[in-house]
Short mmCIF file of N, CA and C and ligand atoms in Angstrom, two decimals:
data_model
loop_
_atom_site.label_atom_id
_atom_site.label_comp_id
_atom_site.label_asym_id
_atom_site.label_seq_id
_atom_site.Cartn_x
_atom_site.Cartn_y
_atom_site.Cartn_z
N UNK A 145 0.95 -1.06 -0.29
CA UNK A 145 0.13 0.30 0.33
C UNK A 145 1.05 1.21 0.29
N UNK A 146 2.18 1.04 -0.21
CA UNK A 146 3.23 2.06 -0.09
C UNK A 146 3.04 2.99 1.88
N UNK A 147 2.86 2.27 2.48
CA UNK A 147 2.56 3.16 3.77
C UNK A 147 3.45 2.35 4.75
N UNK A 148 4.02 3.00 5.19
CA UNK A 148 4.90 2.43 6.77
C UNK A 148 4.31 1.52 7.88
N UNK A 149 3.27 1.78 8.45
CA UNK A 149 2.33 0.54 9.45
C UNK A 149 0.93 0.58 8.86
N UNK A 150 0.44 -0.52 8.97
CA UNK A 150 -1.10 -0.44 9.08
C UNK A 150 -2.04 -1.04 10.90
N UNK A 151 -2.67 -1.06 10.66
CA UNK A 151 -3.84 -0.99 11.30
C UNK A 151 -4.95 -1.70 11.43
N UNK A 152 -5.67 -2.61 11.87
CA UNK A 152 -6.62 -3.64 12.24
C UNK A 152 -7.69 -2.40 11.95
N UNK A 153 -8.42 -1.62 10.73
CA UNK A 153 -10.08 -1.48 11.01
C UNK A 153 -11.48 -2.54 11.44
N UNK A 154 -11.22 -3.34 10.36
CA UNK A 154 -11.90 -4.65 11.82
C UNK A 154 -11.95 -5.68 10.92
N UNK A 155 -11.68 -7.20 11.50
CA UNK A 155 -12.21 -7.98 11.38
C UNK A 155 -13.73 -8.85 10.91
N UNK A 156 -14.03 -10.28 10.70
CA UNK A 156 -15.36 -10.09 9.81
C UNK A 156 -15.25 -11.46 9.07
N UNK A 157 -16.33 -12.29 10.39
CA UNK A 157 -16.64 -13.78 9.09
C UNK A 157 -17.60 -13.73 8.45
N UNK A 158 -16.96 -14.82 7.37
CA UNK A 158 -17.98 -14.74 6.35
C UNK A 158 -18.96 -16.10 6.25
N UNK A 159 -19.35 -16.77 6.70
CA UNK A 159 -20.30 -17.33 6.38
C UNK A 159 -21.31 -17.73 5.21
N UNK A 160 -21.09 -18.82 4.36
CA UNK A 160 -22.29 -18.50 3.49
C UNK A 160 -22.59 -20.15 3.43
N UNK A 161 -23.89 -20.01 4.21
CA UNK A 161 -24.74 -21.77 3.82
C UNK A 161 -24.86 -22.39 2.20
N UNK A 162 -24.81 -23.68 2.75
CA UNK A 162 -24.68 -24.41 1.75
C UNK A 162 -26.50 -23.46 1.11
N UNK A 163 -26.03 -23.68 -0.12
CA UNK A 163 -27.54 -23.29 -0.97
C UNK A 163 -27.25 -21.68 -0.89
N UNK A 164 -26.39 -20.51 -0.38
CA UNK A 164 -26.26 -19.76 -0.17
C UNK A 164 -26.23 -19.00 -1.61
N UNK A 165 -27.26 -17.50 -1.57
CA UNK A 165 -26.78 -16.76 -2.99
C UNK A 165 -25.02 -15.83 -3.23
N UNK A 166 -25.59 -15.44 -4.38
CA UNK A 166 -24.13 -14.95 -4.73
C UNK A 166 -23.82 -13.56 -3.65
N UNK A 167 -22.72 -13.05 -4.11
CA UNK A 167 -21.93 -12.11 -3.24
C UNK A 167 -22.09 -10.71 -4.37
N UNK A 168 -22.83 -9.87 -4.45
CA UNK A 168 -22.47 -8.81 -5.97
C UNK A 168 -21.36 -8.44 -6.21
N UNK A 169 -21.36 -7.45 -7.08
CA UNK A 169 -20.10 -7.28 -7.48
C UNK A 169 -20.18 -6.18 -6.43
N UNK A 170 -19.40 -5.38 -6.30
CA UNK A 170 -19.47 -4.12 -5.02
C UNK A 170 -17.78 -3.68 -4.65
N UNK A 171 -17.28 -2.35 -4.33
CA UNK A 171 -16.52 -1.86 -3.65
C UNK A 171 -16.19 -1.66 -2.42
N UNK A 172 -15.39 -2.08 -1.59
CA UNK A 172 -15.27 -2.33 -0.46
C UNK A 172 -15.31 -0.95 0.55
N UNK A 173 -14.77 -0.29 -0.29
CA UNK A 173 -14.90 1.11 0.41
C UNK A 173 -15.56 1.83 0.39
N UNK A 174 -16.57 1.75 -0.71
CA UNK A 174 -18.52 2.57 0.10
C UNK A 174 -18.67 2.42 0.63
N UNK A 175 -18.65 1.34 1.71
CA UNK A 175 -18.45 1.89 3.46
C UNK A 175 -17.58 1.77 4.21
N UNK A 176 -16.61 2.20 4.29
CA UNK A 176 -15.72 2.71 5.09
C UNK A 176 -16.03 4.55 5.23
N UNK A 177 -15.73 5.10 6.25
CA UNK A 177 -15.06 6.51 6.35
C UNK A 177 -14.01 7.05 6.41
N UNK A 178 -13.24 6.27 5.72
CA UNK A 178 -11.99 6.24 6.09
C UNK A 178 -10.96 7.02 4.78
N UNK A 179 -9.56 8.43 5.14
CA UNK A 179 -9.47 9.38 3.87
C UNK A 179 -8.45 8.77 3.17
N UNK A 180 -8.44 7.55 3.60
CA UNK A 180 -7.63 7.62 2.00
C UNK A 180 -7.87 5.50 1.31
N UNK A 181 -7.34 5.58 0.06
CA UNK A 181 -7.37 4.40 -0.24
C UNK A 181 -5.93 3.25 -0.27
N UNK A 182 -5.55 3.56 1.54
CA UNK A 182 -4.38 2.73 1.66
C UNK A 182 -4.90 2.03 2.74
N UNK A 183 -6.31 0.81 1.86
CA UNK A 183 -7.20 0.25 2.22
C UNK A 183 -6.50 -1.23 1.64
N UNK A 184 -6.59 -2.42 2.80
CA UNK A 184 -6.75 -3.18 2.02
C UNK A 184 -7.40 -5.05 3.08
N UNK A 185 -8.12 -5.68 2.27
CA UNK A 185 -8.92 -6.70 3.00
C UNK A 185 -8.55 -8.27 2.58
N UNK A 186 -7.98 -8.88 3.43
CA UNK A 186 -7.11 -10.25 3.36
C UNK A 186 -8.79 -11.65 3.62
N UNK A 187 -8.73 -11.83 2.64
CA UNK A 187 -9.93 -13.06 2.61
C UNK A 187 -9.33 -14.38 2.81
N UNK A 188 -9.83 -14.98 3.75
CA UNK A 188 -9.21 -16.95 4.71
C UNK A 188 -10.35 -17.02 4.34
N UNK A 189 -10.43 -18.14 3.24
CA UNK A 189 -11.41 -19.83 3.32
C UNK A 189 -10.27 -20.51 4.25
N UNK A 190 -11.47 -20.99 5.71
CA UNK A 190 -10.46 -21.86 6.04
C UNK A 190 -11.10 -23.34 5.85
N UNK A 191 -11.60 -23.64 4.43
CA UNK A 191 -11.60 -24.68 3.63
C UNK A 191 -11.44 -24.86 2.21
N UNK A 192 -10.97 -25.88 1.37
CA UNK A 192 -10.54 -25.32 0.51
C UNK A 192 -11.89 -25.06 -0.51
N UNK A 193 -11.52 -24.65 -1.58
CA UNK A 193 -12.81 -23.33 -2.24
C UNK A 193 -13.29 -23.55 -3.43
N UNK A 194 -13.04 -24.72 -4.02
CA UNK A 194 -13.91 -25.24 -5.20
C UNK A 194 -14.90 -23.69 -6.03
N UNK A 195 -14.73 -23.76 -7.14
CA UNK A 195 -15.83 -22.77 -8.32
C UNK A 195 -17.03 -23.21 -7.67
N UNK A 196 -17.52 -24.43 -7.37
CA UNK A 196 -18.96 -24.40 -7.30
C UNK A 196 -19.43 -23.86 -6.17
N UNK A 197 -18.66 -23.55 -5.14
CA UNK A 197 -18.57 -23.25 -3.41
C UNK A 197 -18.44 -21.12 -3.69
N UNK A 198 -18.41 -20.92 -4.69
CA UNK A 198 -18.22 -19.47 -4.82
C UNK A 198 -16.80 -18.57 -3.92
N UNK A 199 -16.26 -19.21 -4.81
CA UNK A 199 -14.32 -18.09 -4.51
C UNK A 199 -14.42 -16.73 -4.43
N UNK A 200 -14.09 -15.88 -4.00
CA UNK A 200 -14.39 -14.31 -4.47
C UNK A 200 -13.15 -14.65 -5.48
N UNK A 201 -14.37 -13.16 -6.58
CA UNK A 201 -13.73 -13.09 -8.01
C UNK A 201 -13.13 -11.60 -7.87
N UNK A 202 -12.58 -11.34 -8.49
CA UNK A 202 -12.07 -9.58 -8.61
C UNK A 202 -11.83 -9.43 -10.73
N UNK A 203 -12.26 -8.19 -10.24
CA UNK A 203 -11.82 -7.48 -11.63
C UNK A 203 -10.84 -7.08 -11.72
N UNK A 204 -9.76 -7.21 -12.23
CA UNK A 204 -8.24 -7.39 -11.80
C UNK A 204 -8.27 -5.76 -13.14
N UNK A 205 -7.70 -5.09 -11.89
CA UNK A 205 -7.16 -3.75 -11.95
C UNK A 205 -7.80 -2.48 -12.24
N UNK A 206 -9.40 -2.89 -11.71
CA UNK A 206 -10.26 -2.31 -11.71
C UNK A 206 -10.08 -0.82 -10.36
N UNK A 207 -9.60 -0.56 -9.49
CA UNK A 207 -9.79 0.05 -8.50
C UNK A 207 -9.07 1.04 -9.49
N UNK A 208 -9.23 1.65 -10.67
CA UNK A 208 -9.04 2.85 -10.98
C UNK A 208 -10.46 3.37 -11.62
N UNK A 209 -11.50 1.98 -11.61
CA UNK A 209 -12.94 2.61 -12.07
C UNK A 209 -13.73 3.55 -10.96
N UNK A 210 -14.08 4.75 -11.32
CA UNK A 210 -15.04 5.55 -10.54
C UNK A 210 -15.99 4.91 -10.39
N UNK A 211 -16.68 4.91 -12.08
CA UNK A 211 -18.47 4.37 -11.86
C UNK A 211 -18.77 3.26 -10.82
N UNK A 212 -19.80 3.16 -9.89
CA UNK A 212 -20.16 2.13 -8.97
C UNK A 212 -19.61 2.48 -7.65
N UNK A 213 -18.94 3.09 -7.68
CA UNK A 213 -18.00 3.89 -6.24
C UNK A 213 -19.23 4.21 -5.61
N UNK A 214 -20.39 4.49 -5.52
CA UNK A 214 -21.46 5.12 -4.90
C UNK A 214 -22.94 3.56 -4.57
N UNK A 215 -22.29 3.03 -4.31
CA UNK A 215 -23.09 1.55 -4.85
C UNK A 215 -23.65 0.84 -4.14
N UNK A 216 -24.68 0.96 -3.11
CA UNK A 216 -23.85 -0.62 -1.94
C UNK A 216 -24.32 -2.12 -2.63
N UNK A 217 -23.68 -3.01 -2.21
CA UNK A 217 -24.34 -3.89 -2.27
C UNK A 217 -25.82 -4.79 -2.73
N UNK A 218 -25.57 -5.17 -3.31
CA UNK A 218 -27.30 -5.09 -4.03
C UNK A 218 -27.11 -5.97 -5.40
N UNK A 219 -28.81 -6.10 -5.64
CA UNK A 219 -29.11 -6.01 -6.61
C UNK A 219 -27.90 -5.01 -8.01
N UNK A 220 -28.55 -3.92 -7.58
CA UNK A 220 -28.26 -2.77 -8.42
C UNK A 220 -26.71 -2.76 -8.72
N UNK A 221 -25.90 -3.27 -7.58
CA UNK A 221 -24.75 -2.91 -7.89
C UNK A 221 -24.31 -3.71 -8.52
N UNK A 222 -24.86 -5.49 -8.19
CA UNK A 222 -24.65 -6.51 -9.42
C UNK A 222 -24.52 -6.28 -10.78
N UNK A 223 -25.37 -5.88 -11.33
CA UNK A 223 -25.70 -6.06 -12.94
C UNK A 223 -25.34 -4.44 -13.59
N UNK A 224 -25.24 -3.16 -12.82
CA UNK A 224 -24.40 -1.73 -13.16
C UNK A 224 -23.21 -2.19 -13.34
N UNK A 225 -22.50 -2.88 -11.92
CA UNK A 225 -20.71 -2.89 -11.84
C UNK A 225 -20.89 -3.61 -12.95
N UNK A 226 -20.96 -4.89 -12.70
CA UNK A 226 -21.07 -5.84 -13.94
C UNK A 226 -21.14 -5.77 -15.45
N UNK A 227 -22.57 -4.91 -15.93
CA UNK A 227 -22.42 -3.81 -17.40
C UNK A 227 -21.09 -2.97 -17.46
N UNK A 228 -20.55 -1.81 -16.76
CA UNK A 228 -19.16 -1.04 -16.81
C UNK A 228 -18.39 -2.08 -16.91
N UNK A 229 -18.42 -2.99 -16.19
CA UNK A 229 -16.52 -3.61 -15.93
C UNK A 229 -17.00 -4.38 -17.66
N UNK A 230 -17.85 -4.82 -18.26
CA UNK A 230 -18.28 -5.59 -19.04
C UNK A 230 -17.44 -4.89 -20.62
N UNK A 231 -17.73 -3.63 -20.72
CA UNK A 231 -17.47 -2.40 -21.65
C UNK A 231 -16.13 -1.96 -21.70
N UNK A 232 -15.72 -2.08 -19.83
CA UNK A 232 -14.08 -1.82 -20.40
C UNK A 232 -12.63 -2.47 -20.22
N UNK A 233 -13.93 -4.08 -20.53
CA UNK A 233 -12.97 -5.09 -20.99
C UNK A 233 -12.10 -5.27 -20.09
N UNK A 234 -12.83 -5.34 -18.72
CA UNK A 234 -11.26 -5.85 -17.44
C UNK A 234 -10.94 -6.75 -17.49
N UNK A 235 -10.43 -7.94 -17.24
CA UNK A 235 -10.49 -9.25 -16.85
C UNK A 235 -10.82 -10.06 -15.55
N UNK A 236 -11.80 -10.89 -15.46
CA UNK A 236 -12.67 -10.83 -14.46
C UNK A 236 -11.40 -12.46 -14.13
N UNK A 237 -11.84 -11.74 -12.69
CA UNK A 237 -10.10 -13.53 -11.84
C UNK A 237 -11.08 -14.19 -11.13
N UNK A 238 -11.67 -16.04 -12.20
CA UNK A 238 -12.50 -16.24 -10.97
C UNK A 238 -11.42 -17.93 -10.74
N UNK A 239 -11.22 -18.38 -9.71
CA UNK A 239 -9.90 -19.35 -9.44
C UNK A 239 -10.88 -19.68 -7.88
N UNK A 240 -10.42 -21.38 -8.00
CA UNK A 240 -10.32 -22.04 -6.87
C UNK A 240 -9.93 -21.68 -6.53
N UNK A 241 -9.09 -21.97 -4.48
CA UNK A 241 -8.27 -21.75 -3.70
C UNK A 241 -7.98 -22.96 -3.24
N UNK A 242 -7.27 -23.38 -3.01
CA UNK A 242 -6.05 -24.42 -2.23
C UNK A 242 -6.21 -23.75 -0.20
N UNK A 243 -7.13 -24.73 0.12
CA UNK A 243 -7.55 -24.56 1.67
C UNK A 243 -5.76 -23.88 2.03
N UNK A 244 -5.46 -22.73 2.12
CA UNK A 244 -4.27 -21.94 2.87
C UNK A 244 -3.64 -20.98 1.65
N UNK A 245 -4.57 -20.96 0.93
CA UNK A 245 -4.40 -19.97 -0.36
C UNK A 245 -5.36 -19.24 0.92
N UNK A 246 -4.74 -17.64 0.65
CA UNK A 246 -5.59 -16.50 0.95
C UNK A 246 -5.30 -15.78 -0.40
N UNK A 247 -6.44 -14.25 -0.13
CA UNK A 247 -5.89 -13.48 -1.54
C UNK A 247 -6.31 -12.11 -0.65
N UNK A 248 -5.60 -10.85 -1.43
CA UNK A 248 -5.33 -9.63 -0.65
C UNK A 248 -6.33 -8.77 -1.55
N UNK A 249 -7.28 -8.20 -1.15
CA UNK A 249 -7.83 -6.66 -2.47
C UNK A 249 -8.21 -5.72 -2.07
N UNK A 250 -7.59 -4.66 -2.68
CA UNK A 250 -7.90 -3.69 -2.51
C UNK A 250 -8.83 -2.16 -2.02
N UNK A 251 -9.42 -1.72 -1.62
CA UNK A 251 -10.45 -1.32 -0.97
C UNK A 251 -10.88 -1.34 -2.31
N UNK A 252 -10.67 -0.45 -3.54
CA UNK A 252 -11.28 -0.16 -4.51
C UNK A 252 -11.78 -0.83 -5.70
N UNK A 253 -11.36 -2.60 -5.46
CA UNK A 253 -10.99 -2.82 -7.14
C UNK A 253 -12.94 -4.09 -6.55
N UNK A 254 -13.54 -4.06 -7.53
CA UNK A 254 -14.29 -4.35 -7.53
C UNK A 254 -14.65 -5.61 -7.63
N UNK A 255 -15.41 -6.59 -7.57
CA UNK A 255 -15.17 -8.14 -6.41
C UNK A 255 -16.69 -8.46 -6.51
N UNK A 256 -16.96 -10.10 -6.54
CA UNK A 256 -17.91 -10.87 -6.21
C UNK A 256 -17.32 -12.32 -5.65
N UNK A 257 -18.57 -12.80 -5.25
CA UNK A 257 -18.15 -14.09 -4.91
C UNK A 257 -19.69 -15.09 -5.82
N UNK A 258 -19.96 -16.19 -6.61
CA UNK A 258 -20.80 -17.42 -6.90
C UNK A 258 -21.60 -17.31 -5.50
N UNK A 259 -22.64 -18.35 -6.08
CA UNK A 259 -23.49 -18.79 -4.96
C UNK A 259 -22.67 -20.50 -4.31
N UNK A 260 -23.13 -20.69 -3.32
CA UNK A 260 -22.52 -21.85 -2.25
C UNK A 260 -23.60 -22.64 -2.99
N UNK A 261 -22.88 -23.62 -4.17
CA UNK A 261 -23.83 -24.85 -4.90
C UNK A 261 -23.36 -25.98 -4.30
N UNK A 262 -22.84 -26.18 -2.62
CA UNK A 262 -22.74 -27.38 -2.58
C UNK A 262 -23.56 -27.38 -1.52
N UNK A 263 -23.44 -28.56 -0.38
CA UNK A 263 -23.79 -28.97 0.78
C UNK A 263 -23.39 -28.57 2.34
N UNK A 264 -21.47 -28.02 2.28
CA UNK A 264 -21.48 -27.45 3.32
C UNK A 264 -21.48 -26.10 3.20
N UNK A 265 -21.03 -25.78 4.36
CA UNK A 265 -20.33 -23.91 4.79
C UNK A 265 -19.56 -23.68 4.59
N UNK A 266 -19.50 -22.51 3.37
CA UNK A 266 -17.94 -22.05 3.05
C UNK A 266 -18.24 -20.88 4.05
N UNK A 267 -16.45 -20.99 4.68
CA UNK A 267 -16.35 -20.81 6.00
C UNK A 267 -15.37 -19.75 5.91
N UNK A 268 -15.24 -18.12 5.95
CA UNK A 268 -13.95 -17.53 5.18
C UNK A 268 -14.08 -16.75 6.25
N UNK A 269 -13.07 -16.16 6.70
CA UNK A 269 -11.94 -14.76 7.78
C UNK A 269 -11.57 -14.11 7.70
N UNK A 270 -12.19 -12.58 7.43
CA UNK A 270 -11.30 -11.83 6.87
C UNK A 270 -10.89 -10.86 7.31
N UNK A 271 -9.94 -10.42 7.41
CA UNK A 271 -9.62 -8.79 8.08
C UNK A 271 -9.28 -7.60 7.31
N UNK A 272 -9.76 -6.60 7.83
CA UNK A 272 -9.15 -5.57 6.91
C UNK A 272 -8.30 -3.99 7.43
N UNK A 273 -7.15 -4.04 6.65
CA UNK A 273 -6.11 -3.18 7.30
C UNK A 273 -6.32 -2.03 6.33
N UNK A 274 -6.01 -0.80 7.45
CA UNK A 274 -5.69 0.59 6.72
C UNK A 274 -4.60 1.20 6.93
N UNK A 275 -3.56 2.16 6.45
CA UNK A 275 -2.18 3.15 6.23
C UNK A 275 -3.06 3.37 7.74
N UNK A 276 -1.70 3.26 9.20
CA UNK A 276 -1.74 3.82 10.12
C UNK A 276 -1.77 4.63 10.77
N UNK A 277 -1.49 5.75 9.50
CA UNK A 277 -2.25 7.35 9.55
C UNK A 277 -3.62 7.74 9.24
N UNK A 278 -3.99 7.12 8.53
CA UNK A 278 -5.66 6.61 8.06
C UNK A 278 -6.01 7.39 9.09
N UNK A 279 -7.48 9.05 8.91
CA UNK A 279 -7.88 9.96 9.68
C UNK A 279 -9.83 9.90 9.24
N UNK A 280 -10.17 9.45 10.12
CA UNK A 280 -11.98 9.89 9.74
C UNK A 280 -12.25 10.25 8.74
N UNK A 281 -13.52 10.40 8.11
CA UNK A 281 -13.38 11.45 7.08
C UNK A 281 -15.13 11.50 7.37
N UNK A 282 -15.46 12.61 6.58
CA UNK A 282 -17.14 12.52 7.32
C UNK A 282 -17.68 11.77 6.02
N UNK A 283 -18.84 10.93 6.95
CA UNK A 283 -19.28 9.84 6.35
C UNK A 283 -19.83 10.26 5.03
N UNK A 284 -19.39 10.15 3.74
CA UNK A 284 -20.63 10.09 2.37
C UNK A 284 -21.32 9.31 3.24
N UNK A 285 -22.88 8.20 3.59
CA UNK A 285 -23.64 7.97 3.59
C UNK A 285 -23.89 7.08 5.26
N UNK A 286 -25.41 6.54 4.87
CA UNK A 286 -26.03 5.78 6.30
C UNK A 286 -24.32 4.70 6.80
N UNK A 287 -24.08 3.93 5.50
CA UNK A 287 -23.25 2.63 5.51
C UNK A 287 -22.10 2.84 6.72
N UNK A 288 -21.54 4.47 6.13
CA UNK A 288 -20.38 4.70 6.39
C UNK A 288 -20.52 4.85 8.10
N UNK A 289 -22.06 5.84 8.17
CA UNK A 289 -21.66 5.88 10.24
C UNK A 289 -22.13 5.36 10.74
N UNK A 290 -22.87 3.68 10.04
CA UNK A 290 -22.75 2.05 11.09
C UNK A 290 -21.22 1.52 10.83
N UNK A 291 -20.81 1.96 10.15
CA UNK A 291 -19.25 1.56 10.32
C UNK A 291 -18.57 2.58 11.66
N UNK A 292 -18.65 3.43 10.95
CA UNK A 292 -18.43 4.38 11.92
C UNK A 292 -18.80 3.90 13.54
N UNK A 293 -19.37 3.68 13.91
CA UNK A 293 -20.18 3.85 15.17
C UNK A 293 -20.00 2.28 15.75
N UNK A 294 -19.64 1.40 14.89
CA UNK A 294 -19.63 -0.45 14.52
C UNK A 294 -17.57 -0.97 15.43
N UNK A 295 -17.17 -0.34 14.12
CA UNK A 295 -15.91 -0.28 14.11
C UNK A 295 -14.57 0.71 14.22
N UNK A 296 -15.34 2.21 14.48
CA UNK A 296 -13.99 2.98 15.17
C UNK A 296 -14.56 4.11 16.34
N UNK A 297 -15.84 3.14 17.52
CA UNK A 297 -16.38 4.08 18.07
C UNK A 297 -15.55 4.73 18.87
N UNK A 298 -16.32 6.51 18.57
CA UNK A 298 -15.15 7.10 19.30
C UNK A 298 -13.90 8.13 18.69
N UNK A 299 -13.98 7.67 17.17
CA UNK A 299 -13.27 8.18 16.31
C UNK A 299 -14.11 9.44 16.03
N UNK A 300 -12.51 10.32 16.46
CA UNK A 300 -13.32 11.80 15.27
C UNK A 300 -13.01 12.51 14.34
N UNK A 301 -14.08 13.29 13.62
CA UNK A 301 -13.49 13.88 12.15
C UNK A 301 -12.55 14.37 11.78
N UNK A 302 -11.37 13.59 10.45
CA UNK A 302 -10.65 14.56 10.75
C UNK A 302 -8.91 14.16 11.55
N UNK A 303 -9.42 13.21 12.10
CA UNK A 303 -8.62 13.00 13.45
C UNK A 303 -8.02 11.55 12.61
N UNK A 304 -6.99 10.68 13.12
CA UNK A 304 -6.52 9.77 12.95
C UNK A 304 -6.98 8.44 13.33
N UNK A 305 -7.40 7.82 13.10
CA UNK A 305 -8.44 6.58 13.22
C UNK A 305 -7.90 5.71 14.44
N UNK A 306 -7.71 5.67 15.88
CA UNK A 306 -6.68 5.20 16.79
C UNK A 306 -7.03 5.20 18.03
N UNK A 307 -8.19 4.02 17.25
CA UNK A 307 -9.08 3.24 19.18
C UNK A 307 -8.88 2.12 19.33
N UNK A 308 -9.86 1.26 20.76
CA UNK A 308 -8.61 0.45 21.02
C UNK A 308 -9.48 -0.63 19.90
N UNK A 309 -10.01 -0.41 18.95
CA UNK A 309 -10.15 -1.55 18.02
C UNK A 309 -9.73 -1.72 16.72
N UNK A 310 -8.57 -0.39 16.91
CA UNK A 310 -7.85 -0.14 15.86
C UNK A 310 -6.63 -0.56 16.16
N UNK A 311 -5.51 -1.55 16.59
CA UNK A 311 -4.75 -1.51 16.92
C UNK A 311 -3.37 -1.68 15.80
N UNK A 312 -2.26 -1.18 15.93
CA UNK A 312 -1.53 -1.01 15.16
C UNK A 312 -1.39 -2.23 14.50
N UNK A 313 -1.42 -2.78 13.18
CA UNK A 313 -0.54 -4.71 13.20
C UNK A 313 0.99 -4.76 13.73
N UNK A 314 1.65 -6.01 14.05
CA UNK A 314 2.46 -6.29 13.97
C UNK A 314 2.92 -5.59 15.65
N UNK A 315 2.99 -4.85 16.10
CA UNK A 315 3.34 -4.08 17.98
C UNK A 315 3.41 -3.37 17.26
O1 AKG B 201 -17.31 -13.96 0.68
C1 AKG B 201 -18.35 -12.90 0.50
O2 AKG B 201 -18.81 -13.72 -0.85
C2 AKG B 201 -17.51 -11.61 -0.17
C3 AKG B 201 -16.21 -11.21 0.55
C4 AKG B 201 -16.32 -9.84 0.84
O3 AKG B 201 -16.52 -8.76 -0.40
C5 AKG B 201 -14.61 -9.30 1.31
O4 AKG B 201 -14.39 -9.44 1.98
O5 AKG B 201 -14.87 -7.84 0.49
#
């Protein structure tokens, strides 16, 4: 990310039940009241994740695309972002994950996941890191207000996000 240190924004378990539907196209940073693009999510599947289980898919290099950044995840983001990425001819990367493989995606990379067509729970852990100097920005939508009060409660607009929930990673 080009920064000296990172801190944890938050972590999150994403368990998708057997038969669970798709995760629509979206960019995570729509949800984050963070004043920098120096953010990254590690996606850690807790089992081998074949294509039929719905591994994370990416639109390679799509962090340069601005269209769709204002869409919350849902049916509209799935169809509008898909159409725009197709028009712009970005490579759609879909690969199975072996157990132990993880992926990292930048906060503005558009991504999605397919349905879980197996009879097993798809278990995933994620951790979101941000530049240790990242500041809280004025929230741009209700989701960012919700994130502020959930993941960095007490942080102040314009100041470094340094609550007890946001430790520097690695000491
Ligand atoms: O696991 C999924 O289905 C979606 C995960 C995701 O969008 C993310 O980690 O940013």
